[in-house]
Structures are given as C-alpha cells and as structure tokens.
Coordinates of C-alpha atoms and ligand atoms in Angstrom, one line a residue:
Chain A
X598 CA 105.6 93.5 109.7
X599 CA 108.5 95.0 108.2
X600 CA 108.0 97.3 104.9
X601 CA 111.6 95.9 103.6
X602 CA 112.3 92.2 104.2
X603 CA 115.4 90.8 102.2
X604 CA 116.5 87.6 102.5
X605 CA 119.0 85.5 101.4
X606 CA 119.7 87.7 98.9
X607 CA 122.8 87.8 96.4
X608 CA 124.3 88.8 93.1
X609 CA 126.4 87.9 90.7
X610 CA 127.0 90.4 87.9
X611 CA 128.1 89.2 83.6
X612 CA 130.9 90.0 84.9
X613 CA 131.3 86.9 87.2
X614 CA 132.0 89.3 90.1
X615 CA 130.2 88.6 93.4
X616 CA 128.9 92.0 94.5
X617 CA 126.4 91.0 97.2
X618 CA 126.0 88.1 99.4
X619 CA 123.4 86.0 101.5
X620 CA 121.8 89.6 102.8
X621 CA 120.1 88.9 104.6
X622 CA 117.4 92.8 106.1
X623 CA 115.0 94.0 107.4
X624 CA 113.7 97.4 107.1
X625 CA 111.1 98.7 109.8
X626 CA 107.9 101.0 108.6
X627 CA 108.8 104.9 109.5
X628 CA 112.4 104.9 110.1
X629 CA 115.1 106.1 109.2
X630 CA 117.9 103.9 107.7
X631 CA 121.3 104.0 107.1
X632 CA 123.4 101.9 105.1
X633 CA 127.2 103.0 105.7
X634 CA 130.0 101.1 103.6
X635 CA 133.1 101.8 101.7
X636 CA 133.7 101.9 97.3
X637 CA 131.9 99.3 96.0
X638 CA 130.6 97.8 99.3
X639 CA 127.5 96.7 97.0
X640 CA 125.5 100.0 98.8
X641 CA 123.7 100.9 95.4
X642 CA 123.5 97.6 93.9
X643 CA 121.3 96.2 96.9
X644 CA 118.7 99.2 96.5
X645 CA 118.7 98.8 92.4
X646 CA 117.3 95.4 92.8
X647 CA 115.2 96.3 95.5
X648 CA 113.9 99.1 93.3
X649 CA 114.3 96.8 89.8
X650 CA 117.2 98.2 87.7
X651 CA 119.1 94.9 89.0
X652 CA 117.9 91.5 89.2
X653 CA 119.4 89.4 91.6
X654 CA 120.3 85.8 91.3
X655 CA 119.1 84.4 94.0
X656 CA 116.5 85.3 97.1
X657 CA 113.4 87.3 97.9
X658 CA 112.7 90.9 98.3
X659 CA 109.2 91.8 99.8
X660 CA 108.5 95.2 99.9
X661 CA 105.1 96.1 102.3
X662 CA 104.6 92.4 101.7
X663 CA 105.0 92.2 97.6
X664 CA 107.5 90.4 96.1
X665 CA 109.5 92.8 93.3
X666 CA 109.7 90.3 90.8
X667 CA 106.0 88.5 91.5
X668 CA 103.8 91.8 92.3
X669 CA 106.3 93.9 91.2
X670 CA 103.5 96.8 91.0
X671 CA 101.9 96.8 94.0
X672 CA 106.3 96.2 95.1
X673 CA 107.6 99.6 93.0
X674 CA 104.5 101.4 93.2
X675 CA 105.7 102.2 97.6
X676 CA 108.8 102.7 96.0
X677 CA 110.4 106.4 95.3
X678 CA 114.1 106.2 94.6
X679 CA 116.7 109.1 94.4
X680 CA 119.8 107.4 92.2
X681 CA 123.2 108.2 93.0
X682 CA 123.7 109.3 89.4
X683 CA 123.1 112.5 88.9
X684 CA 121.3 111.5 84.9
X685 CA 118.3 113.9 83.6
X686 CA 116.6 114.6 80.7
X687 CA 118.5 117.7 79.7
X688 CA 115.8 119.5 77.4
X689 CA 113.2 119.0 79.6
X690 CA 111.9 121.7 82.0
X691 CA 111.4 121.0 86.1
X692 CA 108.5 121.1 86.1
X693 CA 107.9 118.6 82.7
X694 CA 110.0 116.3 84.2
X695 CA 108.4 116.0 87.7
X696 CA 105.1 115.7 86.7
X697 CA 106.5 112.8 83.8
X698 CA 107.5 110.6 86.9
X699 CA 104.3 111.0 88.9
X700 CA 102.7 109.9 85.5
X701 CA 104.9 106.6 85.1
X702 CA 103.7 105.9 88.5
X703 CA 100.2 105.7 87.5
X704 CA 98.6 108.6 89.0
X705 CA 96.7 111.7 88.0
X706 CA 98.2 115.1 87.3
X707 CA 98.7 116.7 91.3
X708 CA 99.7 120.6 89.9
X709 CA 98.6 121.0 93.7
X710 CA 101.0 118.1 95.6
X711 CA 103.9 119.1 92.3
X712 CA 104.0 122.7 93.4
X713 CA 104.1 121.7 97.3
X714 CA 107.1 119.7 96.6
X715 CA 108.4 121.9 94.0
X716 CA 108.5 124.6 97.1
X717 CA 110.1 122.6 99.3
X718 CA 112.9 121.8 97.8
X719 CA 113.4 125.4 96.4
X720 CA 112.7 124.7 93.0
X721 CA 109.4 127.1 92.1
X722 CA 111.2 129.3 90.6
X723 CA 112.8 127.3 88.2
X724 CA 110.3 125.2 87.2
X725 CA 110.4 126.8 83.4
X726 CA 114.0 126.3 83.2
X727 CA 115.0 123.5 81.4
X728 CA 117.6 120.6 83.2
X729 CA 120.5 121.5 81.2
X730 CA 121.0 124.7 82.7
X731 CA 120.6 124.3 86.5
X732 CA 123.5 123.1 88.5
X733 CA 124.7 119.8 90.1
X734 CA 123.1 121.0 93.2
X735 CA 119.5 121.9 91.1
X736 CA 119.5 118.8 89.6
X737 CA 120.2 116.5 92.3
X738 CA 117.1 118.2 94.0
X739 CA 114.7 117.4 90.9
X740 CA 115.5 114.3 91.4
X741 CA 113.9 114.0 94.8
X742 CA 111.5 115.8 93.6
X743 CA 110.8 112.9 91.1
X744 CA 111.3 110.7 93.1
X745 CA 108.5 112.2 95.7
X746 CA 106.1 113.5 93.2
X747 CA 104.5 109.9 93.4
X748 CA 104.3 110.0 97.9
X749 CA 106.3 106.7 97.8
X750 CA 105.9 105.5 101.4
X751 CA 109.4 104.3 101.0
X752 CA 112.4 106.3 99.8
X753 CA 115.7 106.0 98.7
X754 CA 118.7 108.3 98.6
X755 CA 121.6 106.9 97.7
X756 CA 124.5 108.8 98.5
X757 CA 121.7 112.5 98.3
X758 CA 125.1 114.4 100.1
X759 CA 128.0 113.8 97.5
X760 CA 129.3 117.1 96.0
X761 CA 126.3 118.8 97.6
X762 CA 127.2 122.2 99.9
X763 CA 126.0 123.1 103.3
X764 CA 123.0 124.4 103.2
X765 CA 121.4 122.2 100.4
X766 CA 123.0 119.4 103.1
X767 CA 120.8 120.8 105.9
X768 CA 118.0 120.9 103.4
X769 CA 117.9 118.2 102.8
X770 CA 118.4 116.1 106.0
X771 CA 115.0 118.7 107.5
X772 CA 113.6 117.0 104.2
X773 CA 114.1 114.0 105.3
X774 CA 113.0 114.4 108.9
X775 CA 110.4 116.1 107.7
X776 CA 109.2 113.2 105.5
X777 CA 109.7 110.3 108.3
X778 CA 107.5 112.5 110.3
X779 CA 104.8 112.0 107.7
X780 CA 104.9 108.3 107.9
X781 CA 107.3 108.0 105.3
X782 CA 110.8 104.9 105.3
X783 CA 114.0 106.3 104.4
X784 CA 117.0 105.0 103.4
X785 CA 119.9 106.3 103.1
X786 CA 123.7 105.5 102.1
X787 CA 126.4 107.3 102.5
X788 CA 130.4 107.6 103.3
X789 CA 130.0 110.4 106.3
X790 CA 129.3 109.1 109.1
X791 CA 128.4 112.6 110.8
X792 CA 125.6 112.1 108.1
X793 CA 124.5 108.2 109.8
X794 CA 124.8 109.9 113.2
X795 CA 122.8 113.3 112.3
X796 CA 119.9 111.1 110.8
X797 CA 119.8 107.8 111.3
X798 CA 117.2 105.3 113.4
X799 CA 119.4 102.3 113.2
X800 CA 122.9 102.1 110.7
X801 CA 123.8 98.7 108.9
X802 CA 127.5 98.1 107.7
X803 CA 127.8 96.6 104.5
X804 CA 131.5 95.4 103.2
X805 CA 132.3 93.8 100.7
X806 CA 128.6 92.7 99.3
X807 CA 127.7 91.2 102.9
X808 CA 126.1 93.3 105.7
X809 CA 128.8 93.4 108.9
X810 CA 126.8 95.5 111.4
X811 CA 122.8 96.9 112.0
X812 CA 122.3 98.1 115.5
X813 CA 120.0 101.1 116.6
X814 CA 122.0 104.4 116.1
X815 CA 121.4 105.0 120.4
X816 CA 123.4 101.5 120.8
X817 CA 126.3 102.7 118.7
X818 CA 126.5 105.6 120.6
X819 CA 126.2 104.3 123.8
X820 CA 129.5 102.7 122.9
X821 CA 131.1 105.9 121.6
X822 CA 130.0 107.5 125.2
X823 CA 132.8 105.2 126.2
X824 CA 136.4 107.0 127.2
X825 CA 139.4 105.5 127.5
X826 CA 142.0 106.9 130.5
X827 CA 145.5 106.2 129.6
X828 CA 148.2 106.1 132.3
X829 CA 151.8 106.3 131.6
X830 CA 153.6 103.8 134.7
X831 CA 157.0 104.9 136.1
X832 CA 157.9 101.3 136.4
X833 CA 155.7 98.4 134.5
X834 CA 153.8 95.6 136.2
X835 CA 152.6 92.5 135.5
X836 CA 149.5 92.1 137.1
X837 CA 146.7 94.6 138.0
X838 CA 146.4 94.6 141.9
X839 CA 143.6 92.8 143.3
X840 CA 142.3 95.8 145.2
X841 CA 141.5 97.6 141.9
X842 CA 139.6 94.7 140.4
X843 CA 136.6 96.4 140.7
X844 CA 137.4 98.7 138.1
X845 CA 137.4 98.1 134.6
X846 CA 140.8 97.6 134.1
X847 CA 143.2 96.3 131.3
X848 CA 146.9 96.6 130.8
X849 CA 148.9 97.7 127.6
X850 CA 152.7 98.0 125.9
X851 CA 153.9 95.5 128.1
X852 CA 152.6 96.7 131.6
X853 CA 154.0 100.3 131.1
X854 CA 150.3 100.9 130.6
X855 CA 147.1 101.2 132.4
X856 CA 144.3 101.0 130.5
X857 CA 141.0 102.9 132.1
X858 CA 137.6 102.5 130.5
X859 CA 134.6 104.5 131.8
X860 CA 131.6 105.5 130.8
X861 CA 131.2 109.0 130.9
X862 CA 127.5 109.6 130.7
X863 CA 127.7 107.6 134.3
X864 CA 127.1 109.5 137.2
X865 CA 130.9 108.6 138.5
X866 CA 133.4 107.9 136.2
X867 CA 135.7 106.4 139.1
X868 CA 138.4 108.1 138.4
X869 CA 138.7 109.8 141.9
X870 CA 138.7 106.3 143.2
X871 CA 140.7 104.7 140.4
X872 CA 143.9 107.2 141.0
X873 CA 143.3 106.9 145.0
X874 CA 143.3 103.6 145.0
X875 CA 147.0 103.7 142.3
X876 CA 148.2 105.8 144.8
X877 CA 147.5 102.9 147.3
X878 CA 148.5 100.4 145.6
X879 CA 152.5 102.5 145.3
X880 CA 151.7 103.1 141.6
X881 CA 153.3 106.1 140.5
X882 CA 152.6 107.3 136.8
X883 CA 154.5 110.0 134.5
X884 CA 151.7 110.9 131.9
X885 CA 148.0 110.7 131.3
X886 CA 146.2 111.3 128.1
X887 CA 141.7 109.8 127.6
X888 CA 140.5 109.2 124.3
X889 CA 136.8 109.0 122.7
X890 CA 136.1 106.7 120.2
X891 CA 133.8 107.9 117.3
X892 CA 131.6 106.0 115.1
X893 CA 133.9 107.3 112.8
X894 CA 136.4 104.9 114.4
X895 CA 133.8 102.1 114.9
X896 CA 133.3 101.5 111.1
X897 CA 136.7 102.3 110.7
X898 CA 137.7 99.5 113.4
X899 CA 134.7 97.4 111.7
X900 CA 135.7 97.8 108.1
X901 CA 139.9 97.2 108.7
X902 CA 139.2 94.0 111.3
X903 CA 137.0 92.4 109.1
X904 CA 139.6 92.8 106.0
X905 CA 141.9 91.5 108.0
X906 CA 139.8 88.5 108.3
X907 CA 138.9 88.1 105.2
Chain B
X42 CA 95.1 92.2 94.9
X43 CA 94.7 93.1 91.0
X44 CA 96.7 95.3 90.6
X45 CA 99.0 93.4 88.2
X46 CA 96.3 92.3 85.9
X47 CA 95.0 96.3 85.2
X48 CA 97.0 98.5 82.6
X49 CA 99.0 101.4 83.6
X50 CA 98.0 104.1 81.2
X51 CA 98.9 106.9 83.5
X52 CA 102.9 105.8 82.5
X53 CA 101.2 105.1 78.7
X54 CA 100.3 108.2 78.7
X55 CA 103.5 110.0 80.1
X56 CA 105.7 108.2 77.7
X57 CA 103.9 109.6 75.2
X58 CA 103.4 112.7 75.4
X59 CA 107.9 113.0 76.9
X60 CA 108.6 111.2 73.2
X61 CA 106.5 113.4 71.3
X62 CA 107.4 116.4 73.2
X63 CA 111.1 115.9 71.4
X64 CA 109.1 116.0 68.0
X65 CA 107.1 119.4 68.7
X66 CA 109.9 121.1 70.4
X67 CA 111.8 120.2 66.6
X68 CA 108.5 120.9 65.0
X69 CA 109.9 122.9 62.2
X70 CA 112.5 120.9 61.5
X71 CA 110.5 117.9 61.6
X72 CA 108.0 119.0 59.0
X73 CA 110.2 120.8 56.6
X74 CA 112.8 118.1 56.5
X75 CA 110.3 116.2 54.7
X76 CA 108.7 118.3 52.9
X77 CA 112.1 119.6 51.4
X78 CA 113.4 115.8 50.5
X79 CA 109.8 115.7 48.7
X80 CA 110.2 118.2 47.1
X81 CA 113.8 117.8 45.5
X82 CA 112.4 113.6 44.9
X83 CA 109.6 115.4 42.4
X84 CA 112.2 117.8 41.1
X85 CA 114.6 115.1 40.1
X86 CA 112.4 111.5 39.8
X87 CA 109.5 113.5 38.8
X88 CA 110.2 115.6 36.2
X89 CA 114.2 115.1 35.5
X90 CA 113.3 111.4 34.9
X91 CA 109.7 111.0 34.6
X92 CA 109.5 113.5 31.2
X93 CA 111.5 110.0 29.8
X94 CA 110.3 107.4 31.4
X95 CA 106.6 107.2 30.3
X96 CA 103.7 105.3 32.6
X97 CA 104.1 102.6 34.5
X98 CA 101.4 100.2 34.2
X99 CA 99.9 103.3 33.1
X100 CA 100.5 105.5 36.3
X101 CA 102.2 108.6 35.4
X102 CA 105.9 108.2 36.4
X103 CA 105.2 111.1 39.1
X104 CA 102.5 109.3 40.5
X105 CA 104.1 106.1 40.3
X106 CA 106.4 107.2 42.7
X107 CA 104.2 108.6 45.6
X108 CA 103.4 105.7 47.3
X109 CA 107.0 104.4 47.6
X110 CA 108.2 107.6 48.5
X111 CA 106.3 107.5 51.4
X112 CA 107.1 104.3 52.0
X113 CA 110.9 104.9 52.1
X114 CA 110.2 108.2 54.6
X115 CA 107.6 106.2 57.0
X116 CA 110.7 103.2 56.5
X117 CA 113.6 105.3 57.3
X118 CA 112.1 107.8 59.9
X119 CA 109.9 105.0 62.1
X120 CA 113.6 103.2 63.2
X121 CA 115.0 105.9 64.1
X122 CA 112.4 107.1 65.8
X123 CA 111.9 104.6 67.6
X124 CA 115.4 103.2 68.0
X125 CA 116.5 106.8 69.5
X126 CA 113.8 107.0 71.6
X127 CA 114.5 103.4 73.3
X128 CA 118.8 103.7 73.0
X129 CA 118.7 107.7 74.4
X130 CA 117.4 107.3 78.1
X131 CA 119.8 103.9 78.2
X132 CA 122.8 106.0 77.2
X133 CA 121.8 108.5 79.5
X134 CA 120.8 106.9 82.4
X135 CA 117.6 108.4 82.4
X136 CA 116.3 104.4 81.8
X137 CA 116.2 103.8 85.8
X138 CA 113.3 105.6 85.6
X139 CA 111.3 103.4 83.5
X140 CA 112.8 100.5 85.1
X141 CA 112.0 101.4 88.8
X142 CA 108.2 102.7 87.8
X143 CA 105.1 100.3 88.2
X144 CA 105.6 99.9 84.2
X145 CA 104.6 96.4 82.4
X146 CA 107.2 95.7 78.8
X147 CA 103.5 96.3 77.0
X148 CA 102.9 99.9 78.7
X149 CA 106.5 100.5 77.9
X150 CA 106.9 99.8 74.4
X151 CA 103.2 101.0 73.9
X152 CA 104.6 104.5 74.6
X153 CA 107.6 104.8 73.0
X154 CA 106.5 102.7 69.9
X155 CA 103.1 104.3 70.2
X156 CA 105.0 107.6 69.8
X157 CA 107.2 107.2 66.9
X158 CA 104.7 105.4 64.7
X159 CA 102.8 108.4 65.4
X160 CA 105.4 110.8 64.2
X161 CA 106.1 108.6 61.0
X162 CA 102.8 108.5 60.0
X163 CA 102.4 112.0 60.6
X164 CA 105.4 112.9 58.5
X165 CA 103.6 110.2 55.5
X166 CA 100.4 112.5 55.6
X167 CA 103.4 115.4 55.4
X168 CA 104.6 113.8 51.8
X169 CA 101.9 112.8 50.4
X170 CA 100.1 116.4 51.1
X171 CA 103.4 117.8 49.3
X172 CA 103.3 115.5 46.3
X173 CA 99.3 116.9 45.6
X174 CA 101.1 120.3 45.2
X175 CA 102.6 118.0 42.2
X176 CA 100.5 115.1 41.0
X177 CA 96.6 114.7 40.9
X178 CA 96.5 112.2 43.9
X179 CA 94.3 109.6 43.3
X180 CA 93.9 107.1 45.6
X181 CA 91.7 104.1 44.4
X182 CA 91.1 102.2 48.3
X183 CA 91.7 104.8 50.9
X184 CA 91.0 102.3 53.9
X185 CA 93.9 100.4 53.7
X186 CA 95.4 102.9 52.0
X187 CA 95.0 104.5 55.9
X188 CA 95.5 100.2 56.9
X189 CA 99.1 100.1 55.5
X190 CA 100.2 102.8 56.5
X191 CA 99.8 101.9 60.1
X192 CA 100.8 98.6 60.2
X193 CA 103.9 99.4 58.3
X194 CA 104.5 102.5 61.4
X195 CA 103.8 100.1 63.7
X196 CA 106.0 97.1 62.2
X197 CA 109.5 99.3 61.3
X198 CA 108.7 101.4 64.6
X199 CA 108.6 97.9 66.6
X200 CA 111.6 97.6 64.5
X201 CA 113.5 100.5 65.4
X202 CA 113.0 99.7 69.5
X203 CA 114.7 95.9 68.7
X204 CA 117.8 97.9 67.2
X205 CA 117.3 100.8 70.3
X206 CA 117.8 97.9 72.6
X207 CA 120.4 96.0 70.7
X208 CA 122.4 98.8 70.1
X209 CA 125.9 99.2 72.9
X210 CA 126.4 102.2 71.1
X211 CA 125.6 105.2 68.4
X212 CA 127.5 103.4 65.6
X213 CA 125.2 100.4 66.1
X214 CA 122.5 103.0 66.6
X215 CA 122.6 103.6 62.6
X216 CA 124.2 100.3 61.4
X217 CA 121.2 98.9 60.5
X218 CA 118.9 101.4 58.7
X219 CA 122.4 102.3 56.7
X220 CA 123.2 98.8 55.4
X221 CA 120.0 96.8 55.3
X222 CA 117.0 99.1 55.5
X223 CA 117.3 101.8 53.0
X224 CA 119.3 99.7 50.4
X225 CA 116.4 97.5 50.6
X226 CA 114.0 100.2 50.4
X227 CA 115.4 101.6 47.4
X228 CA 115.5 98.1 46.2
X229 CA 112.0 97.0 46.9
X230 CA 110.7 99.2 44.0
X231 CA 110.4 103.0 45.3
X232 CA 111.5 103.7 42.0
X233 CA 110.3 101.3 39.6
X234 CA 107.6 98.5 39.5
X235 CA 109.7 95.8 40.1
X236 CA 107.9 93.8 36.5
X237 CA 110.2 96.1 34.3
X238 CA 113.5 94.0 36.2
X239 CA 115.0 91.4 33.8
X240 CA 113.4 87.8 35.6
X241 CA 117.0 86.9 37.8
X242 CA 116.6 90.4 39.5
X243 CA 113.0 89.8 39.6
X244 CA 113.5 86.5 41.3
X245 CA 115.5 87.8 44.0
X246 CA 113.7 91.2 44.8
X247 CA 111.2 89.3 45.5
X248 CA 113.2 88.1 48.7
X249 CA 113.2 91.5 49.8
X250 CA 110.2 92.2 52.4
X251 CA 110.3 95.9 51.7
X252 CA 109.0 94.7 48.1
X253 CA 105.8 93.3 49.5
X254 CA 104.9 96.3 51.8
X255 CA 105.7 99.1 48.4
X256 CA 103.9 96.9 46.2
X257 CA 100.7 96.7 48.6
X258 CA 101.4 100.2 49.7
X259 CA 100.8 100.9 45.5
X260 CA 98.2 98.6 45.3
X261 CA 95.9 100.9 47.7
X262 CA 96.7 104.2 45.7
X263 CA 96.5 102.9 42.0
X264 CA 94.7 98.9 42.8
X265 CA 97.4 97.8 40.5
X266 CA 100.4 95.7 42.4
X267 CA 103.4 93.9 41.9
X268 CA 102.8 90.9 44.0
X269 CA 99.8 89.8 45.0
X270 CA 97.4 92.0 47.7
X271 CA 96.9 88.8 50.1
X272 CA 100.5 88.6 50.1
X273 CA 101.5 91.4 50.9
X274 CA 99.6 91.8 53.6
X275 CA 100.9 88.5 54.9
X276 CA 104.0 89.6 54.8
X277 CA 103.8 92.3 56.7
X278 CA 101.9 90.9 59.3
X279 CA 104.5 88.3 60.0
X280 CA 107.0 90.7 59.5
X281 CA 104.9 92.6 62.3
X282 CA 105.0 89.3 64.6
X283 CA 108.7 88.5 64.4
X284 CA 109.4 91.8 65.6
X285 CA 106.5 91.6 68.8
X286 CA 108.4 88.1 69.4
X287 CA 111.5 89.8 69.4
X288 CA 110.3 92.7 71.5
X289 CA 109.0 89.9 73.6
X290 CA 112.1 88.2 74.1
X291 CA 113.5 91.2 75.1
X292 CA 111.8 92.4 78.1
X293 CA 111.0 89.3 79.6
X294 CA 115.5 88.2 79.8
X295 CA 116.0 91.7 80.7
X296 CA 118.8 91.6 77.9
X297 CA 120.8 95.2 78.0
X298 CA 118.2 96.3 80.2
X299 CA 119.0 95.7 83.2
X300 CA 122.2 94.2 84.2
Ligands
ATP1466 N1 126.9 96.5 86.4 C1 127.9 96.0 86.9 N2 128.9 95.1 86.2 C2 129.6 94.5 86.2 N3 130.3 95.0 87.8 C3 129.5 95.7 89.3 C4 128.4 96.7 88.5 N4 127.9 97.4 88.4 C5 128.4 97.4 89.7 N5 129.6 96.2 89.6 C6 130.5 95.8 91.1 O1 129.8 95.9 92.1 C7 130.6 96.2 92.6 C8 129.6 96.8 94.1 O2 129.0 98.2 93.1 P1 127.9 99.4 93.8 O3 127.8 100.8 93.3 O4 126.8 98.6 95.1 O5 128.9 99.5 95.5 P2 128.8 101.4 96.4 O6 129.0 100.3 97.4 O7 127.2 102.1 95.6 O8 130.0 102.3 96.0 P3 130.1 103.9 96.0 O9 129.3 104.2 97.3 O10 131.3 104.0 95.3 O11 128.8 103.8 95.2 C9 131.6 97.1 92.9 O12 132.7 96.7 93.2 C10 131.5 97.1 91.5 O13 132.5 97.4 90.1
MG1467 MG1 126.6 103.5 95.1

C-alpha cells in the first residue's frame, strides 16, 4: 500500500483560481520523491493540502491509509513539514521551539531525541539562542529540526535548498539520505534539476496544477544516456539509404543534416559502422557534432511542449 | 483506532506553556502595569473624588470601585491577550504548525484561551492585592467572587480569540476593544451604581451586558447588587455560550484559518 495516495484532488482558491486539477499520485513508503515544477505550478498547494493547511475543493488523500479529513489525527501524526517560507517565533529559543513542536504532535518530552536532532543539524551550540538572532540558513535548519522532533514517517520538504549555501545543501542531502535509511519517506519540491537528480528515487513534474510526468529517476536517466550525432551533409539527400536502415537515423534541416541517436552506455555505439556505411553510400559531410540531453532539457522541453499545447 | 477520541493533552500543554512564556518573559511589565494603573485609579477616584462622594449603598466609595476596577482589567486583558495570542501566529505564518498538527479545535482553544484567561486572572488578583493596600477589603462571598472571576476571564478570552481569528490587520485587532468594550465597561457601572442614574439612562444601561458582570461581581464582594444575581449569572453564561458557538463555527468552516 502506498504511504500517500492522492486521488482526483482539485483545489480552487476563493479567488476563483484553480491551483490543482484532478491530481492522482501515489507515494511509496521509503522512497524519495521529488516534485519538480516552475513557480506557481501548485507544488506548495499540493503539500499544504496533504498536511492540513489548505482545504481541498474535491478529491481524497490517504496518509498510511488514514483520510486527512476523517482521520486527521492519525494522518497528521505521520507527517513532518518543512514549509517553504521561513516563519519562526522570533523571541523563542531554538530548544524551546523544537520541544514545542514535539508537544504539539502529542509526544512526551524526549530531551535525548531533541539533542540528537539538534546535533545532527549543527544547532546544538545555538540551542539557547533566540530565533531572531539566527541567520536564514540556521532558521531553515530549525524548521527541519521542528519537523523531525516528532519522529515523522513522512517528511515534506518544500524547497529545502532555496537560498541555502553549498555547505548546507550538502548537509541537507546527507540528512535526507540518512532519513531514507531509517525508512522515512521524503517528498521534496525543487526548481533545481540537479537536486532531483542527486536525491530522488522518482521524479514528478507538475505544471499549471497538473502532474504531467511521474517516472523513476533511473528511467529518466536512461533517456539521459542517449546522445545525438549530427552530420552536416555536403549535398542534401531526400531519403535515408536503405543499406543504413539498421541505424536510428533521421533527416533534419531539409535533408542537409543527418541525425544519429545512440546510447553511450551500450557496448558498441555503432559510430564506426555508420561512418563506413556512409562512405560506401557516397554520402559526404563537412562537419559534425554530438549533444546529450540533460534532465534539465527533458524538463524544460516537457514544460514548454505542454505549455504550447495548452 | 480510537486516536480520534482521546485528547492530545501534550499539545494543549505545549500551547499553554508557549503562551504563558510570553507573559513571564515580560513579567516585570506584566505585573507592574496593573499595579501602577490601580494605584492611579485609587489616587484619582478613591482619594480625590471619593472624599466628596460619601458612600454608595453604604459602601465607602474607595471600596465600592474595587470590583469594577478588577472587571475593567479582566475584560481588557482577556480580550487583548487572547486576540493577540491567535492573531500573531496568523500574521507571522507560524500558524502552519498548529494547522498541520494532530490537534482538535477544542484543544487549540483550551491552550490559547486557557493561557489568556490565566493571565488575566493573575492580573485581577494583583489588582485585588494592590487594592488591599488602599482600602480595607471585604469579600462576602469569596467562592462566588472566584467563580465570577473565572467565568468572566474565560468568556472574554473566548471573545478575544474570536476577534483574533476575525481580524485581518492590527487595526481591526484594536477596533472592537476600543470602540465597543472600553465604552461598555466604563458605562457599565465600574465607578458608579447604575441606580444612581436617571431612569432613562438606567433603562439603557440594562442593555449593556457588562452591567451584569460588574453587578454580579460587586454582589460577591458586598452582598448588594444593581440587578438580581441570578440574572447576572445567566447573562454571563449566555455570553459564554455565544462565544463558544462562534468559535465552533469558525473552526468548522476553517474561516480565516485555512484557504
Ligand atoms: N491563498 C491563495 N489564494 C489564491 N491563490 C493562491 C493562494 N495560494 C496560492 N495561490 C495560487 O496558486 C498557484 C499555485 O501556488 P503554489 O504556491 O502552490 O505554487 P508553487 O508550485 O509552490 O510555486 P513556487 O515554486 O513559486 O513555490 C499560484 O498561481 C498562486 O498564485
Ligand atoms: Mg511553493
């Protein structure tokens, strides 16, 4: 059973703006899921609905089998949320605010657990500092500590690395991996492809309130492994010679370019054979180049393509 | 699972302690302010005016104003504490954590309103103690006195909580206390017995709910009241029920809490 199952979820704000349309999504227990999408795509809206901060217009969400409306206590108990906005109680100390979160979730105080979290996030030395005296990055850590204080089984990180320096980003990635090892499911949103690439087991792309792609990162990476060799021909051709039919070839630029797609990780790329074949067919070229599509290209392409269609 | 039915007491305690924390952080100010204002009231009303007003219903004027003085602070403090307590997290965005926690509306209200009421009761007791420095205190029905203190603090903390949920700016937060509560309290007989008014204004005063609170409270002190004690109690309870209804409605609909 998925740890989170979202079905037919829609949200129209009171302003009349529809931020989510018929979202169906299942998150498996123990995975790291990256939700990728441009500004205003609906990432935060989706997360906030699952966490109980925004009320859905229609649809259902189950967290570990518990309905977020009907059985909200059990559903919310499983969830930790690190919100996108840095909101903290300026006058509270780090230790107090983190202990407060644990209490809110109905758990008995556990100073040992809180200490472990604060140490893991390099906050222990700051435990008696008031939040207003902390830097933005430190505040972000405090929000993470608050979310972890009640031992959630699902952790939502809404743009955890926005405005965060390289070191903290590395720390964050390390932390997420550790959490996964402990069996915690992590759902994070990001604008950065490399973050999804680095962290996620699966990637979902959301655009204008609709999920337009959900795929294993490995599958996406296979697409990534593919490379294109473009040959600029001396003379345009109208058709690909039949003796080259075995190769994955396509004509471009009115027959002046021949594009060969191959897998860099295959045992043989077939390039030598292709070139020999071309020579035999009497096709000459005066230039060539290769290119590789990145996840970024795939993402941008998807968002654009869908945008054009809408 | 029966989790939905068992109370989340650690959460109530966490909210309560968090809210009280603000009070203790500024303890000096929280305690000093009512002491100073009470002293001022005694200087102005007790000494200056009281020397010319002999006694009301056989109670020396200085002593007569004690219950009204406490009520005045109790109402303003309850409303101010409770409305600020819930408005501020909404304003700052930290409310997200309360909304995403496994807490029922009842538990949220218990935490916030409990803390606001505790604070104003503390202040009420400080004023009572300060008064004892100026006049020989006399409390005929101490249990009823505490009862009215509790009931009023809880009721007006609930009312403040409603204001804090409704307000969408700091101006609105102060609007109701300023335009409604303070006038009603001053006109509710804090410093006079409404029986001292001409018949027309006496009748108008009976439309003021605060009259019943002050009258009941004064009865607990001196055994004498402007209106029947049962009516006082009934009106206070009625107001409590109205506030409870409003809070319940707000949480049911998510009004101003969730988009
Ligand atoms: N309370 C609200 N009332 C009306 N519209 C809203 C509200 N909150 C969000 N929206 C709109 O809903 C859309 C989705 O917003 P959301 O915050 O979910 O996007 P996002 O994907 O998280 O964007 P970002 O990457 O910028 O954080 C946006 O167009 C936003 O303007
Ligand atoms: Mg967002």
